[in-house]
Amino acid sequence: MAALERMTHASLPPNVMYPSAAVTAAPLSQPAATRDLRTLLPDELAAWVAGAGAPKYRVEQIFRWLHGQGIDSLDEMTNVPAALREALGADHPLTPLAQEVVQTAHDGTRKLRFRTHDGRAIESVLIPDEDVARNKLTLCISSQVGCAIDCAFCATATLGFGRHLGAGEIVTQVYRATALAGRRPTNLVFMGMGEPLHNFDNVSRALALLEHPWGAGFSPRRLTVSTAGLVPGIEKLGALSPAPNLAISLNATTDEVRSKIMPINKKWPIAALLDAARRFPLSHGRRVTFEYVLLAGVNDSDADADRLPRLLRGIPAKVNLIPWNPFQGPAFQRPGAERIRTFQERLRAADVAVYIRSPRGDDIDAACGQLAAREPIQISTRA
Ligand code: SAH
């Protein structure tokens, strides 16, 4: 755990700033003295506990309440003296994250919508494995309010950039989903709203909090950060010890097409992106996931299917094909079933590990690229 302890706020690298006109708001920065209690790593909490003159064992106790039990109020820390709880809350209040709505899709996927302390809506999606026997429960979490990256095919992009989520707001999504599901998700993916590597400081801090054995204790092998392709961010992610899994939203096989649908490609084109993927540290048996949204007539040709394996040569990779999930706005189309199958077959014939990601939760707009925190039509629970 020494590596985690070393990852203090001060030593984390600065944000990757994507030079987009949409990036207007600065990250929510709070002075250290009033920082959200949930963002504190054990060594920071230890400094506060020492400063308060309390015994050292309080550090583990408090951290376990916050990140193991996922409590929402300091009053729930029943074995911590009231005076200490009060002093802690005065210096480090718990930033509220109101759980507003839970929607359940026909396939059992659940979408959670939260309201931040400053009135912004964010969403997380709980996805049980289609094969119940596998017992897998994946939670897809958001890293930003809206997104600055502006991919042409993505609903979140239509919101523009709101702000970065704090590490506390990121991990709280996990604790709320855990309470709702009645068990801890087995896998966490940063594939909700936002570009996680644009919010590197808070995301890397959230990873450290989620991995800590006093808290949720996630193995980094169960954590996946997905990026639209911020090359310096991929490098910083790879430098974390331990590094989580990396997923890259590739979505095209030529710079011409990729730059049209993902403007970030003009800054970091395919060759630079794949170089970064090649350099990403992979422990034994691990692979980089490449997401590929299939858009009819845009990136789903046989020529694309034949170029893709050549691009990925030398990278331990797996490809997730995501047939485009519609939302109101752009004139894209999902390819027909036959085209999707052919595309997959051509990749398979070239020895690429390729899967088709089924559109889980699409009847409640919870599938990939549909998260836009709009008012739900059908409400199953109110919390
Ligand atoms: N910003 C990060 C995290 C979001 S992950 C990233 O881009 O990787 C969301 C995934 O859904 C990405 O792979 C994205 O390419 C894909 N996606 C976006 N809009 C989509 C849509 N309408 N249908 C299917 N997939 C979509």
XYZ file of C-alpha atoms and ligand atoms in Angstrom:
409
model
C 0.000 0.000 0.000
C 3.025 2.233 0.120
C 2.311 3.393 -3.420
C -1.189 4.440 -2.447
C 0.040 6.282 0.580
C 2.539 8.134 -1.546
C -0.183 9.369 -3.858
C -0.941 12.487 -1.898
C -2.930 15.274 -3.445
C 0.137 17.439 -3.751
C 2.085 14.836 -5.701
C -0.621 14.159 -8.250
C 0.095 15.694 -11.624
C -1.998 18.612 -12.854
C -5.059 18.118 -15.031
C -4.767 17.368 -18.688
C -6.420 20.394 -20.161
C -8.011 19.824 -23.494
C -7.914 23.105 -25.361
C -11.552 23.353 -26.255
C -13.733 26.403 -26.184
C -16.172 24.319 -24.174
C -13.756 24.122 -21.263
C -14.755 27.183 -19.318
C -15.221 26.183 -15.710
C -12.167 25.506 -13.578
C -12.190 22.319 -11.532
C -14.098 22.618 -8.295
C -11.227 23.447 -5.996
C -11.735 23.627 -2.304
C -9.186 24.908 0.178
C -7.514 21.981 1.951
C -9.106 22.894 5.278
C -12.639 22.390 3.981
C -12.056 19.645 1.454
C -14.734 16.978 1.061
C -14.009 14.343 3.705
C -14.404 11.513 1.211
C -11.493 12.775 -0.893
C -8.918 12.325 1.873
C -6.442 9.478 1.477
C -5.410 7.675 4.692
C -2.211 9.691 5.136
C -4.140 12.953 4.785
C -6.751 11.749 7.236
C -3.900 10.723 9.554
C -2.510 14.260 9.429
C -5.905 15.641 10.412
C -6.370 13.087 13.207
C -2.908 13.873 14.588
C -3.650 17.600 14.397
C -6.855 17.021 16.343
C -4.883 15.202 19.042
C -6.872 12.000 18.549
C -5.326 8.515 18.665
C -3.993 7.044 15.440
C -6.458 4.141 15.296
C -9.210 6.657 14.499
C -7.787 6.976 10.994
C -8.648 3.414 10.027
C -11.979 3.615 11.844
C -13.064 6.751 10.002
C -11.789 5.583 6.615
C -13.658 2.286 7.001
C -16.915 4.104 7.757
C -16.538 6.346 4.752
C -15.203 3.957 2.142
C -16.017 0.495 3.506
C -19.530 1.195 4.822
C -20.166 4.091 2.457
C -21.957 6.180 5.092
C -23.645 9.453 4.179
C -23.585 11.204 7.513
C -20.872 11.530 10.126
C -23.494 10.682 12.767
C -23.365 7.097 11.552
C -19.814 6.724 12.898
C -21.156 5.360 16.156
C -17.792 4.335 17.610
C -16.197 7.758 17.018
C -16.720 10.361 19.796
C -19.265 13.041 18.916
C -16.785 15.858 19.553
C -14.310 14.375 17.104
C -17.049 13.855 14.489
C -18.082 17.445 14.889
C -14.553 18.783 14.504
C -14.017 16.547 11.475
C -17.239 17.696 9.827
C -16.329 21.333 10.434
C -12.984 20.972 8.632
C -14.015 18.381 6.060
C -17.744 18.313 5.394
C -19.239 15.479 3.397
C -20.196 16.961 0.047
C -23.795 15.869 -0.530
C -24.744 13.852 -3.599
C -28.492 13.359 -3.704
C -29.740 10.177 -5.301
C -32.739 11.267 -7.311
C -33.999 8.506 -9.524
C -33.376 4.875 -10.238
C -34.669 3.447 -13.506
C -34.711 -0.251 -14.274
C -34.466 -1.543 -17.833
C -36.123 -4.705 -19.138
C -32.777 -6.490 -19.063
C -32.172 -5.657 -15.375
C -29.743 -2.807 -16.063
C -30.317 0.049 -13.617
C -29.545 3.695 -14.160
C -28.947 5.889 -11.103
C -29.288 9.623 -11.384
C -27.683 11.905 -8.834
C -27.892 15.633 -8.144
C -24.676 17.301 -7.046
C -24.496 19.963 -4.314
C -24.485 22.634 -7.030
C -27.519 21.217 -8.817
C -25.871 19.246 -11.642
C -27.190 15.860 -12.757
C -24.896 12.866 -13.264
C -25.590 9.219 -13.959
C -24.183 5.770 -13.205
C -25.299 2.460 -14.676
C -25.402 -0.940 -12.907
C -25.133 -3.779 -15.386
C -25.663 -7.371 -14.217
C -24.063 -10.008 -16.426
C -26.463 -11.610 -18.899
C -25.136 -14.928 -17.677
C -26.310 -14.920 -14.055
C -24.033 -17.842 -13.208
C -21.023 -15.619 -13.730
C -22.174 -13.382 -10.881
C -20.554 -10.380 -12.546
C -21.924 -6.939 -11.747
C -20.408 -4.043 -13.642
C -20.847 -0.448 -12.566
C -20.299 2.297 -15.111
C -19.513 5.628 -13.426
C -19.261 9.254 -14.486
C -16.154 11.393 -14.083
C -17.485 14.791 -15.214
C -20.693 16.756 -15.539
C -21.118 16.725 -19.319
C -18.006 16.380 -21.466
C -15.638 18.657 -23.374
C -14.454 16.165 -25.987
C -17.369 16.655 -28.378
C -17.591 13.291 -30.149
C -20.187 13.604 -32.903
C -21.999 10.349 -32.074
C -22.299 10.718 -28.274
C -25.268 12.069 -26.307
C -23.115 13.307 -23.429
C -21.306 15.615 -25.854
C -24.554 17.497 -26.479
C -24.431 18.733 -22.877
C -21.073 20.467 -23.325
C -18.662 20.622 -20.408
C -20.091 21.366 -16.970
C -17.289 20.644 -14.510
C -15.013 17.935 -13.195
C -16.419 15.665 -10.526
C -14.476 15.597 -7.270
C -12.974 12.292 -6.122
C -15.651 12.151 -3.406
C -18.412 12.483 -5.990
C -16.836 9.725 -8.057
C -16.500 7.205 -5.231
C -19.931 8.026 -3.794
C -21.524 6.740 -7.014
C -19.920 3.386 -6.203
C -21.123 3.310 -2.601
C -24.698 4.244 -3.558
C -24.817 1.628 -6.291
C -23.446 -0.926 -3.813
C -26.251 -0.108 -1.378
C -28.840 -0.331 -4.147
C -27.552 -3.650 -5.485
C -27.030 -5.093 -2.029
C -23.513 -6.064 -3.030
C -20.321 -4.511 -4.270
C -19.959 -4.378 -8.056
C -17.322 -6.830 -9.279
C -16.060 -4.444 -11.965
C -15.922 -0.687 -12.289
C -15.643 1.089 -15.605
C -15.116 4.823 -16.087
C -17.374 4.809 -19.134
C -20.182 7.043 -17.923
C -20.440 10.772 -18.534
C -17.210 12.635 -19.121
C -13.633 12.025 -20.171
C -11.827 10.549 -17.140
C -8.346 11.515 -18.296
C -9.422 15.151 -18.652
C -10.083 14.935 -14.901
C -6.931 12.978 -14.099
C -6.292 14.325 -10.576
C -9.705 13.433 -9.250
C -9.962 10.148 -11.139
C -6.550 8.902 -9.977
C -7.412 9.892 -6.426
C -10.742 8.057 -6.693
C -8.876 4.966 -7.940
C -6.572 5.074 -4.917
C -9.547 5.477 -2.560
C -11.434 2.599 -4.184
C -8.417 0.305 -4.115
C -7.582 0.834 -0.461
C -8.124 -2.331 1.629
C -9.810 -0.331 4.411
C -12.406 0.767 1.877
C -13.972 -1.038 -1.061
C -10.666 -2.809 -1.737
C -11.018 -3.071 -5.510
C -8.188 -4.823 -7.291
C -6.835 -2.570 -10.069
C -7.593 -5.477 -12.414
C -11.285 -4.781 -11.773
C -11.013 -1.096 -12.634
C -11.064 0.190 -16.202
C -10.508 3.749 -17.337
C -11.804 4.505 -20.808
C -10.518 7.411 -22.844
C -11.344 9.139 -26.094
C -7.575 9.368 -26.595
C -5.795 11.915 -24.391
C -2.256 10.703 -24.968
C -0.518 12.496 -22.046
C -3.283 11.206 -19.774
C -2.706 7.625 -20.939
C 0.954 8.045 -20.039
C 0.105 9.347 -16.574
C -2.388 6.534 -16.038
C 0.268 3.990 -17.002
C 2.652 5.545 -14.489
C 0.257 4.902 -11.589
C 1.290 2.059 -9.400
C -0.738 -0.050 -9.699
C -2.237 0.947 -13.046
C -5.872 0.110 -13.782
C -7.003 -1.387 -17.094
C -7.036 0.895 -20.092
C -9.802 1.152 -22.678
C -9.459 3.344 -25.747
C -12.391 4.557 -27.824
C -10.823 4.130 -31.251
C -13.952 4.258 -33.404
C -12.236 4.659 -36.798
C -9.311 3.278 -38.786
C -8.220 6.418 -40.656
C -7.330 9.854 -39.317
C -9.660 11.402 -41.863
C -12.734 9.660 -40.499
C -11.639 9.764 -36.854
C -11.013 13.506 -36.947
C -14.504 14.020 -38.343
C -16.275 12.085 -35.608
C -13.782 12.716 -32.766
C -12.174 16.170 -33.017
C -9.609 15.189 -30.375
C -7.961 13.122 -33.130
C -6.623 16.350 -34.644
C -4.528 16.817 -31.546
C -3.544 13.183 -30.977
C -3.956 11.210 -34.200
C -4.249 7.437 -34.444
C -0.501 6.745 -34.673
C 0.250 8.746 -31.500
C -2.658 7.108 -29.701
C -1.588 3.596 -30.629
C 1.995 4.377 -29.636
C 0.718 5.342 -26.191
C -1.293 2.101 -26.061
C 1.825 0.154 -27.022
C 3.738 1.749 -24.152
C 0.998 1.188 -21.565
C 2.259 -1.236 -18.905
C 0.302 -4.478 -18.965
C 0.729 -7.130 -16.343
C 0.728 -10.720 -17.514
C -2.344 -11.697 -19.479
C -3.803 -8.189 -19.530
C -4.944 -6.464 -22.708
C -5.897 -2.996 -23.814
C -9.575 -2.794 -24.736
C -10.420 -0.925 -27.913
C -13.971 0.299 -28.191
C -15.290 0.719 -31.683
C -18.696 2.330 -32.144
C -20.133 1.008 -35.395
C -21.700 3.776 -37.492
C -23.360 2.653 -40.725
C -21.536 3.902 -43.803
C -18.984 5.803 -41.703
C -16.569 3.279 -40.175
C -18.093 -0.161 -40.817
C -16.696 -1.107 -44.237
C -14.709 -4.230 -45.101
C -11.723 -1.958 -45.637
C -12.109 -0.702 -42.038
C -12.361 -4.268 -40.782
C -9.176 -5.143 -42.647
C -7.246 -2.057 -41.498
C -8.085 -2.477 -37.822
C -6.000 -5.641 -37.183
C -3.047 -4.015 -38.926
C -3.321 -0.966 -36.664
C -3.459 -3.102 -33.537
C -0.538 -5.317 -34.483
C 1.863 -5.712 -31.562
C -0.628 -4.535 -28.935
C -2.195 -7.160 -26.654
C -5.691 -6.028 -27.500
C -9.320 -6.915 -27.455
C -11.939 -5.095 -29.475
C -15.439 -4.302 -28.280
C -17.722 -3.455 -31.170
C -20.533 -1.171 -30.010
C -23.346 -0.846 -32.550
C -24.327 2.818 -32.348
C -27.031 3.531 -29.777
C -29.404 6.151 -31.083
C -30.457 9.367 -29.369
C -32.193 12.431 -30.662
C -29.977 14.588 -32.781
C -27.314 13.273 -35.112
C -28.073 11.497 -38.358
C -26.027 8.384 -37.641
C -27.358 4.877 -38.025
C -26.588 1.555 -36.486
C -25.421 -0.912 -39.149
C -27.661 -3.889 -39.876
C -27.108 -7.171 -38.058
C -25.497 -8.769 -41.102
C -22.941 -5.960 -41.501
C -22.057 -6.138 -37.807
C -21.534 -9.900 -38.058
C -19.395 -9.598 -41.174
C -17.280 -6.883 -39.558
C -16.725 -9.099 -36.548
C -15.943 -12.151 -38.703
C -13.303 -10.280 -40.676
C -11.589 -9.236 -37.453
C -11.819 -12.738 -36.099
C -10.284 -14.129 -39.267
C -7.320 -11.832 -38.597
C -6.968 -13.294 -35.089
C -8.359 -10.299 -33.225
C -10.246 -11.023 -29.995
C -13.486 -9.254 -30.811
C -16.785 -9.015 -28.983
C -20.041 -7.251 -29.705
C -21.218 -5.165 -26.781
C -24.946 -5.605 -26.504
C -26.917 -2.418 -25.886
C -27.689 -2.959 -22.211
C -30.352 -0.711 -20.769
C -31.127 1.048 -24.040
C -34.841 1.260 -23.229
C -33.951 3.686 -20.414
C -31.174 5.469 -22.331
C -28.539 3.797 -20.192
C -26.503 2.221 -22.999
C -23.099 3.450 -24.168
C -23.194 7.037 -25.308
C -26.780 7.651 -24.221
C -26.083 9.259 -20.845
C -27.308 12.817 -20.898
C -29.116 13.069 -17.561
C -32.438 13.870 -19.138
C -35.729 13.558 -17.309
C -36.762 9.911 -17.255
C -39.986 8.751 -18.801
C -40.493 5.732 -16.586
C -39.613 5.847 -12.923
C -39.446 2.649 -10.926
C -38.089 3.879 -7.603
C -37.557 7.177 -5.937
C -34.893 7.486 -3.304
N -14.878 9.653 -22.664
C -14.471 8.289 -22.442
C -15.431 7.563 -21.525
C -16.814 7.346 -22.117
S -16.954 5.684 -22.553
C -14.303 7.578 -23.761
O -14.606 8.162 -24.789
O -13.810 6.468 -23.782
C -18.343 5.681 -23.580
C -18.139 4.758 -24.754
O -19.340 4.770 -25.530
C -17.037 5.220 -25.675
O -16.338 4.111 -26.172
C -17.777 5.875 -26.834
O -17.040 5.798 -28.013
C -19.049 5.072 -26.872
N -20.207 5.787 -27.385
C -20.457 7.107 -27.334
N -21.651 7.384 -27.895
C -22.155 6.215 -28.312
C -23.384 5.833 -28.933
N -24.312 6.739 -29.217
N -23.577 4.531 -29.196
C -22.661 3.609 -28.862
N -21.500 3.898 -28.252
C -21.254 5.190 -27.982
